Structures are given as C-alpha cells and as structure tokens.
C-alpha cells in the first residue's frame, strides 16, 4: 500500500511517498480502507520531532480517517465489511489502509462524504472531551474559543452554539472574523487589531466568560484568567505561544476558576471509546440534521502531503485540510 513516511525530522519536504505492507485487523480492531485523512497540528509537531508516537502506535502520521471497513478483527461486534466508517486513530492515517481500535470508530453521518467525515474525529473528540466533559459547558452559558477558524475552532463554535451557548471567538484576520460569525459566534475578535479581553467585555452582558478553550498559551493564560467568570472553566489543549509564562494566580483563586490541560493521543482506548459513544449519541444526530457542518479548507492527494503541511503552517486556511487516497 502507499503511505507517507517522515524520512527524517524537519520541514514539509521530509514527507515522502513510500510503499509498505498492508496492516491487518488485530483483536478488537477494524481494518479501514482509507479514502480520506485529516491533517492536524499534531502531525506538524510529530514531523518536527516533538510529538513522538506512543508505544505500540504506528509511526505514520494521521490521527483521523474515513473510508470503508476492509476487515473486522476478532471480538468486534456491530461492524461489517463494506460499511462506511470514520475513526480517531492513534496514528497511521496517511496511508491507504490503517487498523484502528473498534471503539474509536464511528459510522459516517448520513449525507456526508468520506472527505467531509475525515474532518470530524480529531476535532470532535478533542472538543467534546475538553469543553463538554471536562469544562461542562451547558446551554445558556458563554463560551470563548481562541483560533476560531482552525479545525478545532470551527468545530467548537458549532458544537457550542448547537447546545445553546453564547459563543465568542478570536481569529487573525477580518476574513476569519467573518467566518467565525457565519458559523455561529455572536462576536468574533481580530486579535491582531483588538484586545480580545476588552472587546469581549464590551459586548458580553455578564462580568466574565463561563468556558474558555485555548490552544495558544503564553500570555493568553493570564488574559484568560482575567476574562473568566466566577466559577469559570478554562481548558488548554496546546501552548503554541509557549509552555512557560509568568502568571498571577490570584484571579484563579478569587474567582474559583478551574484550569485543565490535556492531550488526547496518550489516553486509553477505553477513554477514547467513551468519547466516541458520547459523540454518536449527542452530536452525530446534529450533524445529520445539518445543525453542524464540516468546514473543508482544502484537499490534496496523498502524494502531496507536503503541500498540505505547507498550507497548515501558513495558518491562512479556514477549517480542515484533507488528504485523499483516490486517483
């Protein structure tokens, strides 16, 4: 089968088309004939050498795929060969076939193509885990997501709006601000030209924001503490501006803020299966009803994975970048 290998750690040019033996469906796994795979920021970090694959996982990039079931492993129930499937894998998505724990697989929502479905797992798993499971966002509360036009951002805006939250977002251009508001944000802020703390305060009718999802870190940590409501919850999923910051924790204490940080990939198969089950029950129906829609920025053939990474590194895209295996 064709795969994309990381020949050495470095820039996009290290992504090379290669041939490997097709994997098999192990116990508790599905073998998926991959039609499309999502490109995500962790792929970039792994390519650079800073996010190694966990023990037992494929060394290939690719954390989400969509396609059809090619084989069903021992002990797996509820799946048949030929069924449409999307999955949050532990790696190995940049390939024509990949094996995934069956608990991390979901049916492709009715009406979606494989390309659209490949944009779902990584971001939906991440947002549900951090915003709804950890931070407990509820209807009627306020929500702020940084990086509103990233894959995570476009998902978080729509999921939060769908449950009845008042959504705010930050983005890096006026075009991206408009995209966030089209997706459902009541107010989006261009962080390059405005102080997002003051802009949100000027628009919001309450003293603070209930839930904040951040992938920036750095000086945003202090700003998030300042903007959070009493009993507010802040979830960090990355620290793109740096893992170190000088922080005054007094607002966290006086406002009783809950701060959490997590990464999805090292979590157990059981934990990811629980997330998949919750998504299928609570959000897959909303996708099928059209209340949440995939946002695809660009698609590239598998052989052009390097170009897909180059686009992601510009941060100019709005939504998800997808690789396709078809001719």
Coordinates of C-alpha atoms in Angstrom, one line a residue:
X1 CA 0.0 0.0 0.0
X2 CA 1.0 3.6 -0.5
X3 CA 1.9 5.6 2.7
X4 CA 3.6 8.9 3.6
X5 CA 6.7 8.4 5.7
X6 CA 8.7 11.0 7.6
X7 CA 12.1 10.4 6.2
X8 CA 13.7 12.5 9.0
X9 CA 12.6 15.2 11.3
X10 CA 12.3 18.6 9.6
X11 CA 10.2 20.7 7.2
X12 CA 7.4 19.5 4.9
X13 CA 9.9 18.2 2.4
X14 CA 10.7 15.3 4.6
X15 CA 7.3 13.8 3.9
X16 CA 7.9 11.1 1.3
X17 CA 5.6 8.7 -0.6
X18 CA 6.6 5.1 0.1
X19 CA 5.3 1.5 0.0
X20 CA 4.6 -0.7 3.0
X21 CA 2.8 -4.0 3.7
X22 CA -0.9 -3.6 4.4
X23 CA -1.7 -3.9 8.1
X24 CA -4.2 -6.5 9.4
X25 CA -7.2 -6.1 11.7
X26 CA -6.0 -7.2 15.1
X27 CA -8.1 -8.3 18.0
X28 CA -10.7 -5.6 18.7
X29 CA -9.8 -3.7 15.6
X30 CA -11.2 -2.7 12.3
X31 CA -9.1 -2.5 9.2
X32 CA -10.1 0.6 7.2
X33 CA -9.6 1.2 3.5
X34 CA -8.8 4.9 3.8
X35 CA -10.4 7.2 1.4
X36 CA -9.6 10.4 3.2
X37 CA -7.4 11.5 6.2
X38 CA -7.4 14.7 8.1
X39 CA -4.3 16.9 8.6
X40 CA -3.9 18.2 12.1
X41 CA -1.5 20.4 14.0
X42 CA -0.1 17.4 16.0
X43 CA 1.0 15.9 12.6
X44 CA 3.2 19.0 12.1
X45 CA 4.6 18.7 15.6
X46 CA 5.4 15.0 15.1
X47 CA 7.0 15.7 11.8
X48 CA 9.3 18.2 13.6
X49 CA 10.2 15.5 16.1
X50 CA 8.5 17.0 19.2
X51 CA 5.4 14.7 19.5
X52 CA 6.6 11.0 19.1
X53 CA 4.0 8.3 18.5
X54 CA 3.1 6.5 21.7
X55 CA 4.3 3.0 22.3
X56 CA 2.5 0.5 20.1
X57 CA 1.1 3.1 17.7
X58 CA 2.0 3.4 14.0
X59 CA 5.0 5.7 13.3
X60 CA 3.0 7.1 10.3
X61 CA 1.2 10.5 10.7
X62 CA -2.5 10.8 10.6
X63 CA -4.9 10.8 13.6
X64 CA -8.3 10.7 11.7
X65 CA -9.5 8.8 8.7
X66 CA -12.7 8.0 6.8
X67 CA -13.4 5.1 4.4
X68 CA -14.9 1.7 4.4
X69 CA -14.4 -1.3 6.7
X70 CA -12.0 -3.7 4.9
X71 CA -11.8 -6.4 7.6
X72 CA -13.2 -7.0 11.1
X73 CA -10.9 -8.2 13.8
X74 CA -11.6 -10.9 16.4
X75 CA -14.1 -9.9 19.1
X76 CA -15.5 -6.9 17.2
X77 CA -19.3 -6.7 17.0
X78 CA -21.6 -4.3 15.2
X79 CA -19.5 -3.7 12.1
X80 CA -19.5 -5.4 8.7
X81 CA -17.0 -5.3 5.8
X82 CA -18.0 -2.6 3.3
X83 CA -19.7 -0.2 5.9
X84 CA -18.7 3.4 5.8
X85 CA -16.6 4.4 8.8
X86 CA -14.6 7.3 10.3
X87 CA -12.2 6.9 13.1
X88 CA -9.9 8.7 15.5
X89 CA -6.8 6.7 15.1
X90 CA -3.6 6.6 17.2
X91 CA -1.5 7.2 14.0
X92 CA -1.2 5.6 10.6
X93 CA -3.8 7.7 8.8
X94 CA -1.5 8.9 6.0
X95 CA -1.9 5.5 4.2
X96 CA -4.3 3.5 2.0
X97 CA -5.1 1.2 4.9
X98 CA -5.0 1.5 8.6
X99 CA -6.1 -0.6 11.6
X100 CA -8.0 1.2 14.4
X101 CA -9.4 0.1 17.7
X102 CA -13.1 -0.5 17.0
X103 CA -14.1 1.6 20.0
X104 CA -12.6 4.6 18.3
X105 CA -14.7 4.1 15.1
X106 CA -18.0 5.8 14.2
X107 CA -20.4 5.5 11.3
X108 CA -20.1 8.2 8.8
X109 CA -23.1 10.5 9.4
X110 CA -25.8 10.2 6.8
X111 CA -25.3 12.6 3.9
X112 CA -21.6 13.2 4.4
X113 CA -18.8 12.2 2.0
X114 CA -15.6 10.5 3.2
X115 CA -13.8 13.7 2.7
X116 CA -16.2 15.5 5.0
X117 CA -16.2 12.7 7.5
X118 CA -12.4 12.6 7.7
X119 CA -12.6 16.2 9.1
X120 CA -14.6 15.1 12.2
X121 CA -12.9 12.7 14.6
X122 CA -9.9 14.5 15.9
X123 CA -11.6 17.8 16.4
X124 CA -14.9 16.4 17.7
X125 CA -13.1 14.1 20.2
X126 CA -11.0 16.9 21.4
X127 CA -13.8 19.5 21.8
X128 CA -16.2 17.1 23.4
X129 CA -13.5 15.9 25.9
X130 CA -12.4 19.3 26.9
X131 CA -15.4 21.6 26.5
X132 CA -18.3 19.3 27.4
X133 CA -16.8 16.5 29.6
X134 CA -14.1 18.4 31.5
X135 CA -15.4 22.0 31.4
X136 CA -19.1 21.0 31.5
X137 CA -20.4 23.7 29.1
X138 CA -24.2 24.0 29.4
X139 CA -27.0 25.7 27.5
X140 CA -27.2 29.4 28.4
X141 CA -23.6 29.7 29.3
X142 CA -21.0 31.8 27.5
X143 CA -18.0 30.2 25.6
X144 CA -14.9 31.6 24.0
X145 CA -12.6 29.7 21.7
X146 CA -9.2 31.0 20.5
X147 CA -8.2 30.2 16.9
X148 CA -11.8 30.2 15.8
X149 CA -11.1 29.2 12.2
X150 CA -8.7 26.4 13.0
X151 CA -10.1 22.8 12.7
X152 CA -10.7 22.9 16.4
X153 CA -12.2 26.3 16.3
X154 CA -14.8 25.8 13.5
X155 CA -15.9 22.6 15.4
X156 CA -16.1 24.2 18.8
X157 CA -18.1 27.2 17.6
X158 CA -20.7 25.0 16.0
X159 CA -20.9 22.4 18.9
X160 CA -21.2 25.1 21.5
X161 CA -23.9 27.0 19.5
X162 CA -25.8 23.8 18.9
X163 CA -26.2 23.2 22.7
X164 CA -27.4 26.8 23.3
X165 CA -24.2 28.5 24.4
X166 CA -23.4 32.2 23.6
X167 CA -20.2 31.9 21.5
X168 CA -17.2 34.2 21.2
X169 CA -14.1 33.6 19.1
X170 CA -10.8 35.1 18.3
X171 CA -9.1 35.0 14.9
X172 CA -6.2 36.6 13.0
X173 CA -7.9 38.5 10.1
X174 CA -11.2 40.3 9.3
X175 CA -12.0 37.5 6.8
X176 CA -11.6 34.9 9.6
X177 CA -13.7 37.0 12.0
X178 CA -16.5 37.0 9.4
X179 CA -16.2 33.2 9.0
X180 CA -16.5 32.7 12.8
X181 CA -19.6 34.8 12.9
X182 CA -21.1 33.0 10.0
X183 CA -20.6 29.7 11.8
X184 CA -22.4 31.0 14.9
X185 CA -20.2 33.2 17.0
X186 CA -22.2 36.2 18.3
X187 CA -18.9 38.2 18.3
X188 CA -15.5 37.4 16.9
X189 CA -12.4 39.5 17.5
X190 CA -9.4 40.1 15.3
X191 CA -6.7 39.7 17.9
X192 CA -4.2 41.5 15.7
X193 CA -6.1 44.8 15.9
X194 CA -8.1 44.5 19.1
X195 CA -7.6 43.5 22.7
X196 CA -9.8 40.4 22.9
X197 CA -10.4 40.8 26.7
X198 CA -11.7 44.3 26.3
X199 CA -13.7 43.5 23.1
X200 CA -15.5 40.6 24.7
X201 CA -16.2 42.6 27.9
X202 CA -17.7 45.4 25.8
X203 CA -20.0 43.0 24.0
X204 CA -20.9 40.5 26.7
X205 CA -23.7 41.2 29.1
X206 CA -22.1 39.5 32.1
X207 CA -18.9 40.0 34.0
X208 CA -17.0 37.1 32.5
X209 CA -17.0 34.0 30.2
X210 CA -18.0 30.7 31.6
X211 CA -15.8 28.4 29.5
X212 CA -12.7 29.2 27.5
X213 CA -10.9 26.8 25.1
X214 CA -7.4 27.8 24.4
X215 CA -4.6 26.4 22.2
X216 CA -2.3 29.5 22.4
X217 CA -0.9 29.5 25.9
X218 CA 1.8 32.0 26.7
X219 CA 0.4 35.4 27.7
X220 CA -3.1 34.2 26.9
X221 CA -3.1 32.3 30.2
X222 CA -3.2 35.5 32.2
X223 CA -5.7 37.1 29.8
X224 CA -8.0 34.1 30.1
X225 CA -7.8 34.3 33.9
X226 CA -8.8 37.9 33.6
X227 CA -11.8 37.2 31.3
X228 CA -13.1 34.1 33.0
X229 CA -16.3 34.3 35.0
X230 CA -16.7 33.4 38.7
X231 CA -16.6 29.6 38.7
X232 CA -15.3 29.8 35.1
X233 CA -13.6 26.8 33.5
X234 CA -10.5 27.1 31.2
X235 CA -9.3 24.2 29.1
X236 CA -5.9 24.3 27.3
X237 CA -5.2 21.9 24.5
X238 CA -2.0 23.3 23.2
X239 CA 0.6 26.1 24.0
X240 CA 1.5 27.4 20.6
X241 CA 2.9 30.6 22.1
X242 CA 5.0 28.8 24.6
X243 CA 4.7 26.4 27.6
X244 CA 6.2 29.0 30.0
X245 CA 4.6 32.2 31.2
X246 CA 4.7 34.5 34.2
X247 CA 1.2 34.2 35.7
X248 CA -0.5 35.8 38.6
X249 CA -2.8 33.1 40.0
X250 CA -4.8 35.4 42.3
X251 CA -7.7 35.7 39.8
X252 CA -7.9 31.9 39.6
X253 CA -8.3 31.8 43.4
X254 CA -10.7 34.7 43.9
X255 CA -12.9 33.6 41.0
X256 CA -12.6 29.9 41.8
X257 CA -11.5 29.2 38.2
X258 CA -11.0 25.6 37.2
X259 CA -8.0 25.2 34.8
X260 CA -7.3 22.0 33.0
X261 CA -5.0 20.9 30.2
X262 CA -4.9 17.7 28.3
X263 CA -3.9 15.9 25.1
X264 CA -5.9 13.2 23.6
X265 CA -3.5 10.8 22.0
X266 CA -2.0 9.2 25.1
X267 CA -5.4 8.5 26.6
X268 CA -6.5 4.9 26.9
X269 CA -8.6 3.1 24.3
X270 CA -11.4 2.8 26.8
X271 CA -11.3 6.6 27.3
X272 CA -11.5 7.3 23.6
X273 CA -14.3 4.7 23.2
X274 CA -16.3 6.5 25.8
X275 CA -15.8 9.8 23.9
X276 CA -16.9 8.1 20.6
X277 CA -20.0 6.7 22.2
X278 CA -21.0 10.1 23.6
X279 CA -20.4 11.8 20.3
X280 CA -22.5 9.3 18.4
X281 CA -25.4 9.8 20.9
X282 CA -25.2 13.6 21.3
X283 CA -23.6 15.2 18.3
X284 CA -23.9 12.8 15.3
X285 CA -27.6 13.4 15.1
X286 CA -27.0 17.2 14.9
X287 CA -24.6 16.6 12.0
X288 CA -27.2 14.6 10.2
X289 CA -29.8 17.3 10.8
X290 CA -27.4 19.9 9.3
X291 CA -27.1 21.9 12.5
X292 CA -23.3 21.2 12.4
X293 CA -21.4 21.0 9.1
X294 CA -17.9 20.1 8.2
X295 CA -15.8 23.0 7.1
X296 CA -13.2 21.9 4.5
X297 CA -10.4 24.4 3.6
X298 CA -8.6 22.3 1.0
X299 CA -8.0 18.8 -0.1
X300 CA -4.7 17.3 -1.5
X301 CA -3.8 13.9 -3.0
X302 CA -1.9 11.7 -0.5
X303 CA 1.3 12.2 -2.6
X304 CA 1.0 15.9 -2.0
X305 CA 1.0 15.7 1.8
X306 CA 4.0 18.1 2.0
X307 CA 1.9 20.8 0.3
X308 CA -0.9 20.1 2.8
X309 CA 1.5 20.7 5.6
X310 CA 2.8 23.9 4.0
X311 CA -0.7 25.3 3.9
X312 CA -1.3 24.4 7.5
X313 CA 1.9 26.1 8.5
X314 CA 0.8 29.4 6.9
X315 CA -2.3 29.4 9.2
X316 CA -4.2 31.1 6.4
X317 CA -6.8 28.3 6.0
X318 CA -10.3 28.3 7.4
X319 CA -11.4 24.8 8.5
X320 CA -9.9 21.4 7.9
X321 CA -7.2 20.2 5.4
X322 CA -7.8 16.7 4.0
X323 CA -5.7 14.2 2.1
X324 CA -7.3 11.8 -0.3
X325 CA -6.1 8.4 -1.5
X326 CA -8.0 8.1 -4.7
X327 CA -6.5 8.7 -8.1

